[in-house]
XYZ file of C-alpha atoms in Angstrom:
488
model
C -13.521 -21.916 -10.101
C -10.957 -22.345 -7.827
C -11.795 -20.910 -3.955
C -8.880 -19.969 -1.323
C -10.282 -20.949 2.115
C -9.728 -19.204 5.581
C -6.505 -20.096 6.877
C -5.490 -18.674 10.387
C -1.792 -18.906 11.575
C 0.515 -16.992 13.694
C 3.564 -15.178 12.458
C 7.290 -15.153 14.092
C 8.965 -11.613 13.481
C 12.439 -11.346 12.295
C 14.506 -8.711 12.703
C 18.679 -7.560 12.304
C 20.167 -6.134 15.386
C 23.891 -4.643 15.772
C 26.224 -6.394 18.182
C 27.910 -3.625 20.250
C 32.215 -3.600 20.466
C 33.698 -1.895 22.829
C 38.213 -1.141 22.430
C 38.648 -1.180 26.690
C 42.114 0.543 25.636
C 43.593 3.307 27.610
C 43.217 6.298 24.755
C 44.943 9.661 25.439
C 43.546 12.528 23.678
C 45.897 15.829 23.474
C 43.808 19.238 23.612
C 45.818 22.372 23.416
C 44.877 25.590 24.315
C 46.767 28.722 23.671
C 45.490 32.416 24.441
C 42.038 32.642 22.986
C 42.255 29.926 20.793
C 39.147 27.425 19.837
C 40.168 24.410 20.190
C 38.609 21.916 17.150
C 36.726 19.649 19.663
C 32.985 21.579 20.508
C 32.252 21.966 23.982
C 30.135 19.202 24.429
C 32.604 17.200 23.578
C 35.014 18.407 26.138
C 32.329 18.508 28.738
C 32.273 14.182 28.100
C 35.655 14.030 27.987
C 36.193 15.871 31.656
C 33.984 13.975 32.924
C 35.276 10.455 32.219
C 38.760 11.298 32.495
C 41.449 13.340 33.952
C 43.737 16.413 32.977
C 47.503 16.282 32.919
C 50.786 18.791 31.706
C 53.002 17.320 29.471
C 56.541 17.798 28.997
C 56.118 21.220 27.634
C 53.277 22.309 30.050
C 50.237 22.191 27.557
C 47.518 20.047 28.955
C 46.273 17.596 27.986
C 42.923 14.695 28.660
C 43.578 11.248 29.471
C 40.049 9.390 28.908
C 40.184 5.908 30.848
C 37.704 3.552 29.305
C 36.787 -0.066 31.272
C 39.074 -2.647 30.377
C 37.288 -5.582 31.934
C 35.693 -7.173 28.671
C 33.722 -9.034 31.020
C 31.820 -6.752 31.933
C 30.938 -5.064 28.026
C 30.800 -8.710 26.955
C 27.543 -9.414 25.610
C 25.860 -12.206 25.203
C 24.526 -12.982 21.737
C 20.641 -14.913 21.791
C 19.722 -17.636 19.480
C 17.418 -17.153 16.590
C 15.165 -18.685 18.391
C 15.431 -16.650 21.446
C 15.542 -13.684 19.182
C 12.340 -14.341 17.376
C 10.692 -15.583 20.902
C 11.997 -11.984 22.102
C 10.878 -10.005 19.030
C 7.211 -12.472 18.949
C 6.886 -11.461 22.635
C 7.461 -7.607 22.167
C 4.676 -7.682 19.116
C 2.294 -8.823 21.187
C 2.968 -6.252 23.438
C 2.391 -3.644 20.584
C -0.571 -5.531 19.567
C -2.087 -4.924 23.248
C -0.919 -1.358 23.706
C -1.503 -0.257 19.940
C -3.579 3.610 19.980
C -7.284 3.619 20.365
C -9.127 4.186 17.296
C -9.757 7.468 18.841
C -5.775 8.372 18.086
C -6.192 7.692 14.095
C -6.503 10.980 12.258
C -5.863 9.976 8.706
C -5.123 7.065 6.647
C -1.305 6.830 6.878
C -1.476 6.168 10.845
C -3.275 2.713 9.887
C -0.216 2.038 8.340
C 2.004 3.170 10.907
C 0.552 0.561 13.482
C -0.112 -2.092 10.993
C 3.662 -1.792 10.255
C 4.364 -1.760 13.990
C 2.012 -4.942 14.783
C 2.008 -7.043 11.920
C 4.264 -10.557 11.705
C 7.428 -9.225 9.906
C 6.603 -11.765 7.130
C 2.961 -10.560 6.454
C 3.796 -7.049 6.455
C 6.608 -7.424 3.634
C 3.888 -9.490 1.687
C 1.465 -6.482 1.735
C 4.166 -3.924 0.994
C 6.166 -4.777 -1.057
C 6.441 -3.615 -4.695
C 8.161 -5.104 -7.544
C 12.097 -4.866 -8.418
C 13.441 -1.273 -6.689
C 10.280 -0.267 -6.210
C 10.121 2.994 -8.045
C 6.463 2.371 -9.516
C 5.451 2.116 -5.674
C 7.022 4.881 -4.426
C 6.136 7.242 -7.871
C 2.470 6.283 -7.737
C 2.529 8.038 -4.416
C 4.537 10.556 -4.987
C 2.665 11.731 -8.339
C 0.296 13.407 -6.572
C 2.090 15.227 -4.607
C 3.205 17.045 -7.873
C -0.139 18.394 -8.132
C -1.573 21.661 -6.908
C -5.431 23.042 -6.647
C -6.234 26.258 -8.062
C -9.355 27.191 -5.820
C -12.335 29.366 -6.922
C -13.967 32.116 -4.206
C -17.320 33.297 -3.512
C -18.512 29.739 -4.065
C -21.661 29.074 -1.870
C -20.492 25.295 -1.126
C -22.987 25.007 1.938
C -24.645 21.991 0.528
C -21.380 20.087 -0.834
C -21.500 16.576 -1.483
C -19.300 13.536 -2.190
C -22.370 11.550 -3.567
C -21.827 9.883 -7.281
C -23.683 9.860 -10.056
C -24.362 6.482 -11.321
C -21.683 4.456 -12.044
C -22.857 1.170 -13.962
C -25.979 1.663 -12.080
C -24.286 2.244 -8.880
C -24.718 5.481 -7.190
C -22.447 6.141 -4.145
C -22.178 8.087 -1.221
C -18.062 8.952 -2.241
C -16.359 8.428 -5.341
C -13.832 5.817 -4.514
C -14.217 1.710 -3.383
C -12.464 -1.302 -2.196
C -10.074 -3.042 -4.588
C -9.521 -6.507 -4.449
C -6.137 -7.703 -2.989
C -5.517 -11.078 -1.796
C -4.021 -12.305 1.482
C -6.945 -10.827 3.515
C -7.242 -14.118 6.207
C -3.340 -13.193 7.422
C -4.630 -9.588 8.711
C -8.237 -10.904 10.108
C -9.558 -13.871 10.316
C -12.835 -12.683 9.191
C -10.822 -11.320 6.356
C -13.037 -9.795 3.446
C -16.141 -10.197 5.388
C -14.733 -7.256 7.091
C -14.645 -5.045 3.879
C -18.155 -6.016 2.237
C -19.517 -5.188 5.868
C -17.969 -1.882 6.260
C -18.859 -1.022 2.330
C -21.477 -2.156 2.680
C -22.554 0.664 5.883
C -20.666 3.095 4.093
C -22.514 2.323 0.959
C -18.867 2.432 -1.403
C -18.323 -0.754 -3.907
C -16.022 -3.041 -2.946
C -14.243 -4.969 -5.937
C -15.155 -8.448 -4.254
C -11.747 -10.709 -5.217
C -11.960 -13.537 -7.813
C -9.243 -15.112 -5.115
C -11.918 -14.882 -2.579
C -11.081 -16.618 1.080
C -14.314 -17.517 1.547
C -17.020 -19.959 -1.623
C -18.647 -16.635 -3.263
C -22.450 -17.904 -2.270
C -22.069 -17.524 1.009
C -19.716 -14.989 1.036
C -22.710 -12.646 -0.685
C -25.725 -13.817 1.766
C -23.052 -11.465 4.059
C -24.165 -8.238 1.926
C -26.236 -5.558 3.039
C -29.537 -5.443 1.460
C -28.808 -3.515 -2.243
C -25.401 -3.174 -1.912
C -23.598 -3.036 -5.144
C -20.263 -4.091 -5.804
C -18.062 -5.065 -8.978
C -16.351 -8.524 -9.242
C -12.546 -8.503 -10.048
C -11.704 -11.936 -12.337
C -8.527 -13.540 -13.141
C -7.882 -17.024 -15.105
C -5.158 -19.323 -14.179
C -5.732 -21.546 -17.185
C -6.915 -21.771 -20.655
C -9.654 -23.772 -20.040
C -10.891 -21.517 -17.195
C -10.539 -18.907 -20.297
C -12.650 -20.877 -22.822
C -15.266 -21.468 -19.670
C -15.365 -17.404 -18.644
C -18.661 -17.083 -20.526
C -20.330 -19.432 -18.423
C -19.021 -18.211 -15.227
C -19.840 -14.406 -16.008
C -23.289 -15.696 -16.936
C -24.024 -17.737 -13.869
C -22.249 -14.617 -11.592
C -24.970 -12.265 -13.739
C -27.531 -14.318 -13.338
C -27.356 -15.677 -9.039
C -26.124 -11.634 -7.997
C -27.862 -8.948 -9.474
C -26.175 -6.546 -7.518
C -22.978 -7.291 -8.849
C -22.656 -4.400 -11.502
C -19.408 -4.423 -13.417
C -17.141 -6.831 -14.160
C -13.316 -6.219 -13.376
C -10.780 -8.669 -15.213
C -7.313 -8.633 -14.778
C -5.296 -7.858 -17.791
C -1.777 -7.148 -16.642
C -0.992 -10.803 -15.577
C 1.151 -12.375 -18.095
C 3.425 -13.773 -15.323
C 4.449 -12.707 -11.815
C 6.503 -9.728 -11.352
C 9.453 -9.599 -9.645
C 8.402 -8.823 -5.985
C 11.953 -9.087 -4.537
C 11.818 -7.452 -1.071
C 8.657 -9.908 -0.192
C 10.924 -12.989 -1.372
C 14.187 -11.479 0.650
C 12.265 -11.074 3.892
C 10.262 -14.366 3.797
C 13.569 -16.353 2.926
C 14.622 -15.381 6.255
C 11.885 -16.617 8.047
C 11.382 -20.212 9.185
C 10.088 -22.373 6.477
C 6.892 -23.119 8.426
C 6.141 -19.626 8.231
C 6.953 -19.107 4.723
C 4.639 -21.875 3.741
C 1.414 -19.964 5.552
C 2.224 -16.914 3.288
C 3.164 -18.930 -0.119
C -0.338 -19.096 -0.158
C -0.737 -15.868 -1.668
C 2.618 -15.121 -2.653
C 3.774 -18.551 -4.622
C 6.456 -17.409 -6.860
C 4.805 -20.484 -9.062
C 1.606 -19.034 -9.173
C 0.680 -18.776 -12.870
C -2.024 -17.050 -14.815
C -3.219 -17.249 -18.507
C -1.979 -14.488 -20.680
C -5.118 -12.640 -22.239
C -5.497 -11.577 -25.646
C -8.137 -8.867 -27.117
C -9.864 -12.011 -28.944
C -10.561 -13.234 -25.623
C -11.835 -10.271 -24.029
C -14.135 -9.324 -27.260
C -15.392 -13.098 -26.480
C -16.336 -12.402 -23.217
C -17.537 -8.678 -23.629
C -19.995 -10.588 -26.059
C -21.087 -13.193 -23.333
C -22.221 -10.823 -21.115
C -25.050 -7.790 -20.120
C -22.864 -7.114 -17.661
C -19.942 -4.136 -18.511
C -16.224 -5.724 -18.429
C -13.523 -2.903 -17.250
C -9.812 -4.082 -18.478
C -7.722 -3.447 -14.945
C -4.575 -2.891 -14.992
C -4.205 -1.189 -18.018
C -0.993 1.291 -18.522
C -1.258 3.382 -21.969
C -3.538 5.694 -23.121
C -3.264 4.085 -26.685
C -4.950 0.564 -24.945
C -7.790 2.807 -23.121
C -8.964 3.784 -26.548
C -8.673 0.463 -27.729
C -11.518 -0.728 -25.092
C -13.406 1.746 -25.901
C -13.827 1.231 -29.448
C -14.285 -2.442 -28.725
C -17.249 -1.167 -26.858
C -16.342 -2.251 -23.579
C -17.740 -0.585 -20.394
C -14.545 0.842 -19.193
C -10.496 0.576 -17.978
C -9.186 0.702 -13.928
C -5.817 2.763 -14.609
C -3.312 0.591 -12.761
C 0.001 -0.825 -12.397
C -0.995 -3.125 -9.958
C 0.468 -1.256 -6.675
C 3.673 -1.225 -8.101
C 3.943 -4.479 -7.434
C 4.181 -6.001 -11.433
C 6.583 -4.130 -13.467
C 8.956 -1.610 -11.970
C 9.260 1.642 -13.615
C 6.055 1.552 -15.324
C 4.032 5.505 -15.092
C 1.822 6.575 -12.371
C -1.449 6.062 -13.214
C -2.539 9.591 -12.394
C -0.481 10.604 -15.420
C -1.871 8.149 -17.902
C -5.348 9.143 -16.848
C -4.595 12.466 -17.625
C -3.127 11.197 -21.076
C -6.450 9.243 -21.670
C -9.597 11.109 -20.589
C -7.821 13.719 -23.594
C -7.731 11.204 -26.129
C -10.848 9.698 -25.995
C -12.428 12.769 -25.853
C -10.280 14.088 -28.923
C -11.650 10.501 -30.495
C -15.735 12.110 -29.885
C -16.147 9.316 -26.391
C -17.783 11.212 -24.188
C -17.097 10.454 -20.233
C -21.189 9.164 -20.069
C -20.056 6.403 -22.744
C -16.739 5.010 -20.993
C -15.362 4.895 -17.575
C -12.047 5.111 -15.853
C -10.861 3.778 -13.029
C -7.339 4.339 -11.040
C -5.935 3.004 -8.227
C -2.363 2.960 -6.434
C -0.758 6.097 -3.998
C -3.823 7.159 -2.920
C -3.738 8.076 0.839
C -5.885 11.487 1.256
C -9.076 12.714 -0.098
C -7.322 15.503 -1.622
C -5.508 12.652 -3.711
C -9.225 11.048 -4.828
C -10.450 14.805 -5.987
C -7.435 15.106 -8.068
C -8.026 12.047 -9.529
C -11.751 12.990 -10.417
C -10.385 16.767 -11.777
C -8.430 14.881 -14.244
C -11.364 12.644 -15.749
C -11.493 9.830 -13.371
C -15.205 8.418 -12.554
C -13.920 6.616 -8.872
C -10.780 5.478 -7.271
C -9.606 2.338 -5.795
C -7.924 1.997 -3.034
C -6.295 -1.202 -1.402
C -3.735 -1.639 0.886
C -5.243 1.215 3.274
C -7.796 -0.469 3.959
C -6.307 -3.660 4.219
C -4.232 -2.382 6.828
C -7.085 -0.328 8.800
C -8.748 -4.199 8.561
C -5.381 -5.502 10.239
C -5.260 -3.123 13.043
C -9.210 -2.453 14.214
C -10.756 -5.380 12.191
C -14.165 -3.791 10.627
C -14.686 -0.842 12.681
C -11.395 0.589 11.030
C -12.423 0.071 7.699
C -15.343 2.595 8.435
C -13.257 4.619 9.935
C -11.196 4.924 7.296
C -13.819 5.208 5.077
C -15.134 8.089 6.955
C -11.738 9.763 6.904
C -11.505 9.875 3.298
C -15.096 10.804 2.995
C -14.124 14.227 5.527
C -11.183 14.900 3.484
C -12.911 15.085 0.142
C -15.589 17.612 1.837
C -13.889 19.659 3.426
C -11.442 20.384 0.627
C -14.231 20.453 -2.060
C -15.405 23.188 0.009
C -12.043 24.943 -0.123
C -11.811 24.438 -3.518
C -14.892 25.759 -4.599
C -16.833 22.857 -5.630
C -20.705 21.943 -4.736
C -20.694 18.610 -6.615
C -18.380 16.108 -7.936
C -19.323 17.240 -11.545
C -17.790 20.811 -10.692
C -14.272 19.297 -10.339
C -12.395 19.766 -13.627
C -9.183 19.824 -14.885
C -9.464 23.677 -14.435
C -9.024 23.379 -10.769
C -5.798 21.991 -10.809
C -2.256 22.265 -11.936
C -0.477 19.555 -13.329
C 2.395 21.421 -15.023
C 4.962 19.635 -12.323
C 3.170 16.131 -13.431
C 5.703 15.119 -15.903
C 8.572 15.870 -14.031
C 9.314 12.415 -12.264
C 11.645 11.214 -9.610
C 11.314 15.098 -8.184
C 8.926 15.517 -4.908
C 8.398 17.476 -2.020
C 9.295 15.236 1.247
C 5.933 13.721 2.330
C 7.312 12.725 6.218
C 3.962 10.764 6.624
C 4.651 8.688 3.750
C 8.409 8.255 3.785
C 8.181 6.874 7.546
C 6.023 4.371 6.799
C 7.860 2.609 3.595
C 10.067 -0.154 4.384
C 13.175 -0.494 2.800
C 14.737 -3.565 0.940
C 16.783 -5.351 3.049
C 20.152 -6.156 2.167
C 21.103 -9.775 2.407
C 22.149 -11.233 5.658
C 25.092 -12.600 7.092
C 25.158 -16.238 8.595
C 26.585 -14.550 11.813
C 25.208 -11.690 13.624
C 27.529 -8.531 13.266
């Protein structure tokens, strides 16, 4: 199966700046003042004014400000750089954020890894990892979803011995309920890219969904693995003969890495959605560039639609359990169950595939009801989500509503990017801290005491409505408008 191999480059920034005009005409500004009267320009105004001019009578004796402004254009004149002296400029001030970035020490939750990744990242691979698809509503809404969610605590709770530990999941019993989802582009944040992640899972005994578009060939990615570490395997074909050969490859993947437990394929690949902000900002890069990151982000890239014949096939091929991710109805989640397969990963992908498609905190709501209105008990079939996620607070909502773990990516992709391995496990450990502490608050000893009875989701349906989440909102990059051939 094809492999993706380490690539290490470096990245020019781009960036839009303003150019400055200034009128250097003599402007007279009339302020009249009569008894008590206010005049309509605020005192801070006049202050400026006083100060870089002078006061005169007119004809009628009113007074009145002349403000003298520097007519020598030679001296406002600026002089406008090259592109290539701007990206030199903006390359060289990177760096310098790059060696002056906060200690680990400084990072108190997930969102500031995302702050400095955003400050220290090449401008192209940061819109490659942020971006979503189209206007990016499904981005911004998988966030804010959660935020429409409020805890309804229990008291008198003796939560002394709390714990985040899992039950098993597919065999795999965790010290949190949440792992590492596959994303790929890993080699343009580290260069030791997902060794990083199976590493720091790997200490902080989570999963990791190890990528089918690995950077590294999968045997010796594995000898990397701590002794009895268990992970899933995300899988995605590209054509239809890698389709009629999946049998095979599950069975040699079952066979060669026992501690591989679940089985992840991609089912929300029919083609490429339309990542537009990702395309606008790597146009405007130099072509050099642009090829590094086409890598990962080849508009050309094409994968082989999937039918339920074909996953039946390869449900059949296998001991192992096959989760559909990327499913996005509640009325598909109880199709794989009745097909007897071992789960679905609620997910639209990061917002990245198509725009406007539901949070999937709300369809998990939607579907741990149905199945269990359908007599599938949670112990029979497991769900997954993944996309928004950013607090532990966010992963026990998620398990209140019927979800067995969470996945998160692009957090820890950009705690990789900005402290390499050691901020993966820090992030971990973050999360992990959250979830305690406000299990404790809410009353809950054990994951199996969080319920949909400790939350309220009323507010849940009511999209495109959420309180401001500063943290959040800083931190997302807007679509750039497309630029001018000149400088303005």
């Amino acid at each position: 199966m094809q492999q993706f191999f380490r690539r290490r480059s470096s990245f020019q920034s781009i960036s839009r700046s303003l150019r400055r005009y200034h009128a250097g005409a003599r402007l007279r500004i009339p302020w009249y003042r009569t008894g008590c009267a206010v005049s309509l320009l605020t005192g801070a105004v006049m202050v400026s004014l006083m100060l870089n001019g002078t006061i005169e009578n007119d004809s009628k004796g009113r007074r009145k400000i002349i403000v003298i402004e520097d007519d020598d254009e030679d001296d406002d004149e600026e002089v406008q750089e090259t592109d290539e002296e701007r990206d030199e400029r903006l390359e060289r001030e990177r760096l310098e954020r790059v060696r002056n970035k906060p200690p680990l020490s400084q990072i108190f939750n997930i969102s500031d890894f995302e702050y400095v990744a955003k400050q220290i990242l090449p401008t192209g691979t940061w819109g490659y990892y942020s971006t979503g698809s189209d206007d990016e509503f499904s981005i911004r809404e998988n966030h804010y979803a959660f935020g429409r969610i409020f805890f309804r605590p229990r008291c008198l709770v003796d939560v002394s011995d709390a714990s985040t530990e899992t039950n098993e999941i597919f065999g795999v019993k965790a010290s949190a309920p949440f792992y590492s989802t596959a994303f790929a582009g890993s080699p343009m944040a580290h260069p030791d890219a997902e060794y990083n992640i199976l590493r720091a899972c790997g200490r902080e005994n989570i999963p990791y969904l190890i990528p089918f578009q690995l950077s590294f060939p999968l045997n010796e990615f594995m000898e990397s693995a701590s002794p009895g570490h268990q992970n899933f395997h995300q899988v995605h074909f590209y054509t239809r003969k890698q389709v009629e050969e999946g049998p095979e490859y599950l069975g040699k993947i079952e066979k060669e890495y026992p501690d591989i437990k679940a089985f992840f394929i991609n089912v929300d690949l029919p083609c490429l959605g339309n990542r537009e902000k990702d395309c606008k900002i790597r146009a405007a890069l130099d072509p050099s560039v642009d090829d590094e990151i086409s890598v990962f982000a080849s508009l050309d890239t094409r994968y082989e639609p999937l039918t339920w014949k074909d996953i039946d096939r390869l449900n059949k091929s296998t001991q192992i359990p096959i989760v559909l991710k990327g499913v996005l109805s509640k009325e598909d989640v109880l199709a794989a169950a009745k097909l007897g397969l071992g789960g679905c990963l609620i997910s639209n992908h990061g917002g990245r595939q198509l725009d406007f498609a539901m949070p999937p905190i709300e369809i998990l709501a939607q579907s741990r009801k149905l199945l269990r209105e359908n007599g599938i008990q949670d112990k029979d079939f497991k769900l997954f989500i993944d996309g928004g996620i950013r607090r532990g607070s966010d992963i026990i909502k998620a398990i209140c509503l019927g979800a067995d773990a969470v996945g998160l990516g692009r957090p820890f992709l950009y705690a990789m990017a900005t402290y390499g391995q050691p901020g993966i496990e820090r992030a971990i450990s973050i999360l992990k801290e959250e979830m305690l502490r406000d299990m404790k608050l809410l009353g809950a000893r054990r994951l199996s005491d969080l319920n949909e009875e400790l939350v309220d989701i009323e507010s849940l349906k009511f999209k495109g409505i959420s309180s401001s989440d500063y943290l959040y909102n800083s931190n997302y990059t807007q679509m750039p408008p497309p630029p001018f051939r000149k400088r303005f």
